[in-house]
Amino acid sequence: MYNAKAYSAASATSPLASTTIPRRDTAEHDVEIEILFCGICHSDLHTVRDEWHSIMPTVYPCVPGHEIVGRVTKVGPAVTKFKQGDLAGVGCLVDSDHTCPNCQDGLEQLCPNQTLTFNSPDKHGTGPVTYGGYSDSIVVDERFVLRVPANLNLAGVAPLLCAGITTYSPIRRWGDLTGKKVGVVGLGGLGHMGVKFARAFGARVVVFTTSENKKEDALRLGADEVIISRNADEMQQHAGSFDFILDTIAADHDINAYINMLGRDGNITLVGAPEKPLAVSAFALLFGRRSLSGSIIGGIAETQEMLDFCGDHNITADVEVIPIQKVNEAYERLVKSDVKYRFSIDMSSLKSA
Amino acid sequence: MYNAKAYSAASATSPLASTTIPRRDTAEHDVEIEILFCGICHSDLHTVRDEWHSIMPTVYPCVPGHEIVGRVTKVGPAVTKFKQGDLAGVGCLVDSDHTCPNCQDGLEQLCPNQTLTFNSPDKHGTGPVTYGGYSDSIVVDERFVLRVPANLNLAGVAPLLCAGITTYSPIRRWGDLTGKKVGVVGLGGLGHMGVKFARAFGARVVVFTTSENKKEDALRLGADEVIISRNADEMQQHAGSFDFILDTIAADHDINAYINMLGRDGNITLVGAPEKPLAVSAFALLFGRRSLSGSIIGGIAETQEMLDFCGDHNITADVEVIPIQKVNEAYERLVKSDVKYRFSIDMSSLKSA
């Protein structure tokens, strides 16, 4: 074991602060990574503040972060995919059981025995739970380490590991989007990636937003059109016209307004998870044979495919780079959706922490 | 025009009673049918009692009935599909606009300008609205008249025209069900047809019911297994194991309990339409990439396919045959789900009405 620098929260009400944490020595299949950038995902904040207590109580100290990009510093003797000096990424998962039907189908994100990058019981016993990417280094089994295309801006790559795959997976799975009318509900960390991917797959992209002032930015990001969802007339004009809608809103919202936007056999997929159940009108689903789905991140193979796709299409997240010392302030801004569109922590700042 | 005998309701609170109604003369493309049996659908009752006022107010007098089977008595000069003496069926629709994208794809059930068999504005002006199958005869455009296999019991054929196609369509559309685990929620008019079709398509069929006393009957109808949905342990044992679930419940119910029964990429399709919005947990959809859909009857071509399939597989509804004079009593029993599994009115009883 060795000590790594990190930022951790000591309780649900404590700010994140500088600390040291243990990391395991590089075992046979392990890759040790110097973390260069780590994105800030809303899940970090939920976990740090123990807001998902009923599903997954937070164990403190908590080191969040699962949008990790860095450089390989050491590899175990059995590692074949990486060598020292390679770029590498780590997302929401660092292990799974490898034997369940989901793992066998490359869908580790649905493995019932998965190990999350932070706040999951640590099988290696290095700590009580896993510690995430708000740190200067991490050690991960090579099967959960992704290759990162060399042509991309690394600060903007970090968020691809969660926000990227979360939106890429359902868009990719929907089928051929060429010329299809695709809606993206919400223009935040997830939504702005949804716009980029839907556009890259050839869709006609329409953004639904409550903020008039996001209009220009949505168009810049690749949207063909923007609908102000508070405007009933504007909504009515587009009723029944969408093939697919990606709903990225994690707050309570009127889902039927969007179901009614779908055409025949249209699908709306949730990637945000509102805490309160959604009030779904059966009539809205029946008339038009519409469907409402959910999707959660993606498997390791698909995450690699997404990163390669981003390399080929020069896609990264739009980020605001911050030093780790500003993380608590960034959380406050995140709550107010005051970021375009993801914070990416420059981990070199941890050297002076 | 000619007069037909019928049973109609004069107001939302009136019982159905004997009357005469106008029917149009057989025009070029029309088929005149002597009605032999008409099934009683819950929609009949909702419409008669104006319970769908906000969506589709009832115009009185109201003659319900859209599960019609009978014999052709006359055909217009341009009719090619039918001749006098043929068996014929009519379902929920008697016309559509024939030009919209849905009609062009044979999905008349989704046409925005469809004419329902009863309580729809009557384009022919015979009455203010269309009059349904609680009558001794009906005149319908041949494009909305179905061929009925000769080998089936006609009283049991009538409900196929609504309950049959409503359940056949989503089951058929799901894909190859051979060996798949298929759930049917609720064992009523729709549910019992769902069991028969899922079975005929080679699925392993599991019925969810609240009534212990429906167990034996479910097995007789073709279910491989029955789950008493009030039993949490029994439910838990089957969590995550279903490929497809057909939900036939029109009353408010806990949809998440059934979403959680679905395995990866599993789908639950609603064919009942609870008035109150369903409280859907986003988490239940996300974990497992599950989906919730709606489906409504079927197009004319698919309805014909369903009837032919029933002929080939000797499938009819289980019915309790009643004379029209017992229709008000049957409505009371329907409200209490006291019928196995559909009432079919023997229209010869109307002769003495």
XYZ file of C-alpha atoms in Angstrom, chain A residues 94-105 108 111 113-114 123 141 143-144 300:
21
model
C -13.762 -0.576 -11.123
C -14.900 -4.200 -10.884
C -17.780 -6.656 -11.379
C -18.281 -10.383 -10.870
C -17.367 -11.344 -14.471
C -19.640 -14.386 -14.286
C -23.243 -13.143 -14.276
C -25.207 -13.051 -17.567
C -24.833 -9.261 -17.745
C -21.046 -9.398 -17.382
C -20.900 -12.185 -19.950
C -22.741 -9.912 -22.346
C -21.000 -4.723 -16.382
C -23.900 -6.639 -12.769
C -22.042 -7.522 -7.790
C -20.338 -4.536 -9.381
C -12.805 -6.131 -2.142
C -7.880 -3.674 -12.663
C -10.336 -4.684 -17.408
C -11.933 -1.484 -16.087
C -16.832 -1.316 -20.524
